[in-house]
């Protein structure tokens, strides 16, 4: 497996020189400065790649080439947006960048209610607290029907929290949830979020699936011609949020995706943290079932509560058997290598990480500290080395 590291370019306080000290050899990156829907010009792609290679890395995965919200909504004439997307793909392929991670989550990306939840040793982690999310939806956003999405005991806790909260508490909760909005361009206050959500009224699971299939029909044939691999990132968390349908949340959804457009280019980013936040998902089983379509992996762990809450655990702790998951990925690599495939190696990155005291107040991207992720990479590296050593003995 190819050790990789997510780098946010000029938005990142962590430098490529610092990343070099982690031992990773691949960079996962994007052109975050370009608004959604615009073409990634070849010169800009080449310049970004040159910076990465000058530091001794290879640009192994684009994370991500974002999908404009109008495509997700199926809104109006989308021909220009699809054409721009394909041109960006062609410009990436022309520079030798061939793997693209993306997601199809409507409006909001990953969602957390706490960005600095205390954990062991003075570190903090990202956490999704069900009663806080309920308090936000029911009492702050006042979304119609929100009560139906939460257990009765969660709603009771939500009301208690809201009544006891200060304006500062509510502002912090809004800020935490808005941190999951993708890119650097959109953040909403309560009224702005209400208006944004109106654009998705009537867009249920079947409608979103139809729009997703339309995207795949427009893009995957071009990916095949260009020799590119696309890998969708699962929903985070794998449940409906803010009344918005999520359609890449479990094995059934993944199977639908691959049946919708049956092509090796139409693949999966196996994110053990996103899928692992649902008790219905067995990560090692999912990895083995869909192994031949996994093009990229995010490895992290979560600890779940019965009410739907969860927090990001240390990489080898939590509810997912990380050793069994890595073993499944190594078995798939061995199978690909035996077939003689040039693309047998699966790039992975340590996804997120606890913010250690040494990471604090350094202005890192939320969820992406230096030392916390380095710990995760080192732990997963040890698992890989140990499993490979056992294979050699066997």
mmCIF file with all atom_site columns, C-alpha atoms in Angstrom, residues 70-185:
data_model
loop_
_atom_site.group_PDB
_atom_site.id
_atom_site.type_symbol
_atom_site.label_atom_id
_atom_site.label_alt_id
_atom_site.label_comp_id
_atom_site.label_asym_id
_atom_site.label_entity_id
_atom_site.label_seq_id
_atom_site.pdbx_PDB_ins_code
_atom_site.Cartn_x
_atom_site.Cartn_y
_atom_site.Cartn_z
_atom_site.occupancy
_atom_site.B_iso_or_equiv
_atom_site.pdbx_formal_charge
_atom_site.auth_seq_id
_atom_site.auth_comp_id
_atom_site.auth_asym_id
_atom_site.auth_atom_id
_atom_site.pdbx_PDB_model_num
ATOM 1   C CA . UNK A 1 70  ? -26.421 22.159 -9.683  1.00 0.00 ? 70  UNK A CA 1
ATOM 2   C CA . UNK A 1 71  ? -25.344 18.730 -10.935 1.00 0.00 ? 71  UNK A CA 1
ATOM 3   C CA . UNK A 1 72  ? -26.409 17.155 -7.655  1.00 0.00 ? 72  UNK A CA 1
ATOM 4   C CA . UNK A 1 73  ? -29.757 18.951 -7.863  1.00 0.00 ? 73  UNK A CA 1
ATOM 5   C CA . UNK A 1 74  ? -30.157 18.161 -11.580 1.00 0.00 ? 74  UNK A CA 1
ATOM 6   C CA . UNK A 1 75  ? -30.909 21.833 -12.109 1.00 0.00 ? 75  UNK A CA 1
ATOM 7   C CA . UNK A 1 76  ? -31.232 23.397 -15.549 1.00 0.00 ? 76  UNK A CA 1
ATOM 8   C CA . UNK A 1 77  ? -28.899 23.004 -18.524 1.00 0.00 ? 77  UNK A CA 1
ATOM 9   C CA . UNK A 1 78  ? -25.841 21.178 -17.187 1.00 0.00 ? 78  UNK A CA 1
ATOM 10  C CA . UNK A 1 79  ? -23.991 20.724 -20.477 1.00 0.00 ? 79  UNK A CA 1
ATOM 11  C CA . UNK A 1 80  ? -21.386 23.401 -19.723 1.00 0.00 ? 80  UNK A CA 1
ATOM 12  C CA . UNK A 1 81  ? -20.712 22.058 -16.241 1.00 0.00 ? 81  UNK A CA 1
ATOM 13  C CA . UNK A 1 82  ? -20.255 18.521 -17.574 1.00 0.00 ? 82  UNK A CA 1
ATOM 14  C CA . UNK A 1 83  ? -18.020 19.772 -20.398 1.00 0.00 ? 83  UNK A CA 1
ATOM 15  C CA . UNK A 1 84  ? -15.887 21.757 -17.927 1.00 0.00 ? 84  UNK A CA 1
ATOM 16  C CA . UNK A 1 85  ? -15.584 18.721 -15.681 1.00 0.00 ? 85  UNK A CA 1
ATOM 17  C CA . UNK A 1 86  ? -14.426 16.525 -18.552 1.00 0.00 ? 86  UNK A CA 1
ATOM 18  C CA . UNK A 1 87  ? -11.928 19.162 -19.659 1.00 0.00 ? 87  UNK A CA 1
ATOM 19  C CA . UNK A 1 88  ? -10.485 19.316 -16.151 1.00 0.00 ? 88  UNK A CA 1
ATOM 20  C CA . UNK A 1 89  ? -10.173 15.522 -16.242 1.00 0.00 ? 89  UNK A CA 1
ATOM 21  C CA . UNK A 1 90  ? -8.364  15.695 -19.579 1.00 0.00 ? 90  UNK A CA 1
ATOM 22  C CA . UNK A 1 91  ? -5.965  18.320 -18.254 1.00 0.00 ? 91  UNK A CA 1
ATOM 23  C CA . UNK A 1 92  ? -5.184  16.190 -15.196 1.00 0.00 ? 92  UNK A CA 1
ATOM 24  C CA . UNK A 1 93  ? -4.656  13.098 -17.340 1.00 0.00 ? 93  UNK A CA 1
ATOM 25  C CA . UNK A 1 94  ? -2.360  15.038 -19.669 1.00 0.00 ? 94  UNK A CA 1
ATOM 26  C CA . UNK A 1 95  ? -0.135  15.722 -16.655 1.00 0.00 ? 95  UNK A CA 1
ATOM 27  C CA . UNK A 1 96  ? -0.182  12.069 -15.547 1.00 0.00 ? 96  UNK A CA 1
ATOM 28  C CA . UNK A 1 97  ? -2.630  12.476 -12.643 1.00 0.00 ? 97  UNK A CA 1
ATOM 29  C CA . UNK A 1 98  ? -5.150  9.685  -13.056 1.00 0.00 ? 98  UNK A CA 1
ATOM 30  C CA . UNK A 1 99  ? -7.013  8.976  -9.792  1.00 0.00 ? 99  UNK A CA 1
ATOM 31  C CA . UNK A 1 100 ? -9.855  11.234 -8.645  1.00 0.00 ? 100 UNK A CA 1
ATOM 32  C CA . UNK A 1 101 ? -11.649 11.013 -5.304  1.00 0.00 ? 101 UNK A CA 1
ATOM 33  C CA . UNK A 1 102 ? -14.980 12.868 -5.120  1.00 0.00 ? 102 UNK A CA 1
ATOM 34  C CA . UNK A 1 103 ? -18.259 12.789 -3.214  1.00 0.00 ? 103 UNK A CA 1
ATOM 35  C CA . UNK A 1 104 ? -21.937 13.202 -4.036  1.00 0.00 ? 104 UNK A CA 1
ATOM 36  C CA . UNK A 1 105 ? -23.133 14.543 -0.681  1.00 0.00 ? 105 UNK A CA 1
ATOM 37  C CA . UNK A 1 106 ? -25.661 17.332 -1.259  1.00 0.00 ? 106 UNK A CA 1
ATOM 38  C CA . UNK A 1 107 ? -24.698 20.793 0.045   1.00 0.00 ? 107 UNK A CA 1
ATOM 39  C CA . UNK A 1 108 ? -22.714 19.743 3.102   1.00 0.00 ? 108 UNK A CA 1
ATOM 40  C CA . UNK A 1 109 ? -19.694 17.449 3.369   1.00 0.00 ? 109 UNK A CA 1
ATOM 41  C CA . UNK A 1 110 ? -18.589 15.831 6.642   1.00 0.00 ? 110 UNK A CA 1
ATOM 42  C CA . UNK A 1 111 ? -20.649 16.882 9.666   1.00 0.00 ? 111 UNK A CA 1
ATOM 43  C CA . UNK A 1 112 ? -19.488 17.196 13.274  1.00 0.00 ? 112 UNK A CA 1
ATOM 44  C CA . UNK A 1 113 ? -20.896 19.035 16.282  1.00 0.00 ? 113 UNK A CA 1
ATOM 45  C CA . UNK A 1 114 ? -17.603 19.247 18.227  1.00 0.00 ? 114 UNK A CA 1
ATOM 46  C CA . UNK A 1 115 ? -14.240 20.029 16.661  1.00 0.00 ? 115 UNK A CA 1
ATOM 47  C CA . UNK A 1 116 ? -12.178 19.760 19.845  1.00 0.00 ? 116 UNK A CA 1
ATOM 48  C CA . UNK A 1 117 ? -13.750 17.080 22.034  1.00 0.00 ? 117 UNK A CA 1
ATOM 49  C CA . UNK A 1 118 ? -11.403 16.063 24.901  1.00 0.00 ? 118 UNK A CA 1
ATOM 50  C CA . UNK A 1 119 ? -9.760  12.661 24.695  1.00 0.00 ? 119 UNK A CA 1
ATOM 51  C CA . UNK A 1 120 ? -6.850  10.957 26.418  1.00 0.00 ? 120 UNK A CA 1
ATOM 52  C CA . UNK A 1 121 ? -3.495  12.610 27.075  1.00 0.00 ? 121 UNK A CA 1
ATOM 53  C CA . UNK A 1 122 ? -4.772  16.147 26.592  1.00 0.00 ? 122 UNK A CA 1
ATOM 54  C CA . UNK A 1 123 ? -5.601  15.585 22.924  1.00 0.00 ? 123 UNK A CA 1
ATOM 55  C CA . UNK A 1 124 ? -8.897  16.421 21.218  1.00 0.00 ? 124 UNK A CA 1
ATOM 56  C CA . UNK A 1 125 ? -10.913 14.765 18.463  1.00 0.00 ? 125 UNK A CA 1
ATOM 57  C CA . UNK A 1 126 ? -13.839 15.445 16.152  1.00 0.00 ? 126 UNK A CA 1
ATOM 58  C CA . UNK A 1 127 ? -17.196 14.263 17.512  1.00 0.00 ? 127 UNK A CA 1
ATOM 59  C CA . UNK A 1 128 ? -20.783 13.995 16.285  1.00 0.00 ? 128 UNK A CA 1
ATOM 60  C CA . UNK A 1 129 ? -23.158 14.382 19.245  1.00 0.00 ? 129 UNK A CA 1
ATOM 61  C CA . UNK A 1 130 ? -26.678 13.301 18.317  1.00 0.00 ? 130 UNK A CA 1
ATOM 62  C CA . UNK A 1 131 ? -28.457 15.530 20.825  1.00 0.00 ? 131 UNK A CA 1
ATOM 63  C CA . UNK A 1 132 ? -26.487 18.608 19.711  1.00 0.00 ? 132 UNK A CA 1
ATOM 64  C CA . UNK A 1 133 ? -27.335 17.923 16.075  1.00 0.00 ? 133 UNK A CA 1
ATOM 65  C CA . UNK A 1 134 ? -30.969 17.527 17.103  1.00 0.00 ? 134 UNK A CA 1
ATOM 66  C CA . UNK A 1 135 ? -30.819 20.790 19.030  1.00 0.00 ? 135 UNK A CA 1
ATOM 67  C CA . UNK A 1 136 ? -29.438 22.511 15.960  1.00 0.00 ? 136 UNK A CA 1
ATOM 68  C CA . UNK A 1 137 ? -32.044 21.104 13.575  1.00 0.00 ? 137 UNK A CA 1
ATOM 69  C CA . UNK A 1 138 ? -35.100 21.334 15.842  1.00 0.00 ? 138 UNK A CA 1
ATOM 70  C CA . UNK A 1 139 ? -34.483 24.460 17.913  1.00 0.00 ? 139 UNK A CA 1
ATOM 71  C CA . UNK A 1 140 ? -32.018 26.596 15.934  1.00 0.00 ? 140 UNK A CA 1
ATOM 72  C CA . UNK A 1 141 ? -32.734 25.792 12.294  1.00 0.00 ? 141 UNK A CA 1
ATOM 73  C CA . UNK A 1 142 ? -36.358 24.863 13.063  1.00 0.00 ? 142 UNK A CA 1
ATOM 74  C CA . UNK A 1 143 ? -36.419 22.409 10.172  1.00 0.00 ? 143 UNK A CA 1
ATOM 75  C CA . UNK A 1 144 ? -39.874 20.946 9.587   1.00 0.00 ? 144 UNK A CA 1
ATOM 76  C CA . UNK A 1 145 ? -39.954 17.230 10.380  1.00 0.00 ? 145 UNK A CA 1
ATOM 77  C CA . UNK A 1 146 ? -36.536 17.184 12.046  1.00 0.00 ? 146 UNK A CA 1
ATOM 78  C CA . UNK A 1 147 ? -37.961 15.529 15.175  1.00 0.00 ? 147 UNK A CA 1
ATOM 79  C CA . UNK A 1 148 ? -38.708 12.384 13.163  1.00 0.00 ? 148 UNK A CA 1
ATOM 80  C CA . UNK A 1 149 ? -34.973 11.801 12.568  1.00 0.00 ? 149 UNK A CA 1
ATOM 81  C CA . UNK A 1 150 ? -34.037 11.423 16.239  1.00 0.00 ? 150 UNK A CA 1
ATOM 82  C CA . UNK A 1 151 ? -34.820 9.071  19.122  1.00 0.00 ? 151 UNK A CA 1
ATOM 83  C CA . UNK A 1 152 ? -37.125 10.436 21.865  1.00 0.00 ? 152 UNK A CA 1
ATOM 84  C CA . UNK A 1 153 ? -34.384 10.453 24.504  1.00 0.00 ? 153 UNK A CA 1
ATOM 85  C CA . UNK A 1 154 ? -32.110 12.373 22.124  1.00 0.00 ? 154 UNK A CA 1
ATOM 86  C CA . UNK A 1 155 ? -34.827 14.991 21.619  1.00 0.00 ? 155 UNK A CA 1
ATOM 87  C CA . UNK A 1 156 ? -35.169 15.408 25.384  1.00 0.00 ? 156 UNK A CA 1
ATOM 88  C CA . UNK A 1 157 ? -31.422 15.979 25.749  1.00 0.00 ? 157 UNK A CA 1
ATOM 89  C CA . UNK A 1 158 ? -31.510 18.361 22.784  1.00 0.00 ? 158 UNK A CA 1
ATOM 90  C CA . UNK A 1 159 ? -34.171 20.517 24.428  1.00 0.00 ? 159 UNK A CA 1
ATOM 91  C CA . UNK A 1 160 ? -32.248 20.590 27.719  1.00 0.00 ? 160 UNK A CA 1
ATOM 92  C CA . UNK A 1 161 ? -29.034 21.578 25.931  1.00 0.00 ? 161 UNK A CA 1
ATOM 93  C CA . UNK A 1 162 ? -30.756 24.316 23.956  1.00 0.00 ? 162 UNK A CA 1
ATOM 94  C CA . UNK A 1 163 ? -32.436 25.843 27.012  1.00 0.00 ? 163 UNK A CA 1
ATOM 95  C CA . UNK A 1 164 ? -29.137 25.840 28.934  1.00 0.00 ? 164 UNK A CA 1
ATOM 96  C CA . UNK A 1 165 ? -27.003 27.069 26.020  1.00 0.00 ? 165 UNK A CA 1
ATOM 97  C CA . UNK A 1 166 ? -25.663 30.575 25.596  1.00 0.00 ? 166 UNK A CA 1
ATOM 98  C CA . UNK A 1 167 ? -25.465 32.537 22.369  1.00 0.00 ? 167 UNK A CA 1
ATOM 99  C CA . UNK A 1 168 ? -21.768 31.654 22.295  1.00 0.00 ? 168 UNK A CA 1
ATOM 100 C CA . UNK A 1 169 ? -22.601 27.943 22.628  1.00 0.00 ? 169 UNK A CA 1
ATOM 101 C CA . UNK A 1 170 ? -25.023 28.153 19.703  1.00 0.00 ? 170 UNK A CA 1
ATOM 102 C CA . UNK A 1 171 ? -22.580 30.124 17.591  1.00 0.00 ? 171 UNK A CA 1
ATOM 103 C CA . UNK A 1 172 ? -19.910 27.483 18.260  1.00 0.00 ? 172 UNK A CA 1
ATOM 104 C CA . UNK A 1 173 ? -22.288 24.693 17.245  1.00 0.00 ? 173 UNK A CA 1
ATOM 105 C CA . UNK A 1 174 ? -23.182 26.478 14.003  1.00 0.00 ? 174 UNK A CA 1
ATOM 106 C CA . UNK A 1 175 ? -19.503 27.067 13.258  1.00 0.00 ? 175 UNK A CA 1
ATOM 107 C CA . UNK A 1 176 ? -18.673 23.395 13.882  1.00 0.00 ? 176 UNK A CA 1
ATOM 108 C CA . UNK A 1 177 ? -21.397 22.183 11.529  1.00 0.00 ? 177 UNK A CA 1
ATOM 109 C CA . UNK A 1 178 ? -20.447 24.736 8.868   1.00 0.00 ? 178 UNK A CA 1
ATOM 110 C CA . UNK A 1 179 ? -16.855 23.468 8.975   1.00 0.00 ? 179 UNK A CA 1
ATOM 111 C CA . UNK A 1 180 ? -18.104 20.527 6.920   1.00 0.00 ? 180 UNK A CA 1
ATOM 112 C CA . UNK A 1 181 ? -19.050 22.685 3.973   1.00 0.00 ? 181 UNK A CA 1
ATOM 113 C CA . UNK A 1 182 ? -16.631 21.844 1.161   1.00 0.00 ? 182 UNK A CA 1
ATOM 114 C CA . UNK A 1 183 ? -14.153 24.289 -0.289  1.00 0.00 ? 183 UNK A CA 1
ATOM 115 C CA . UNK A 1 184 ? -13.309 27.794 0.810   1.00 0.00 ? 184 UNK A CA 1
ATOM 116 C CA . UNK A 1 185 ? -16.266 29.664 -0.626  1.00 0.00 ? 185 UNK A CA 1
#
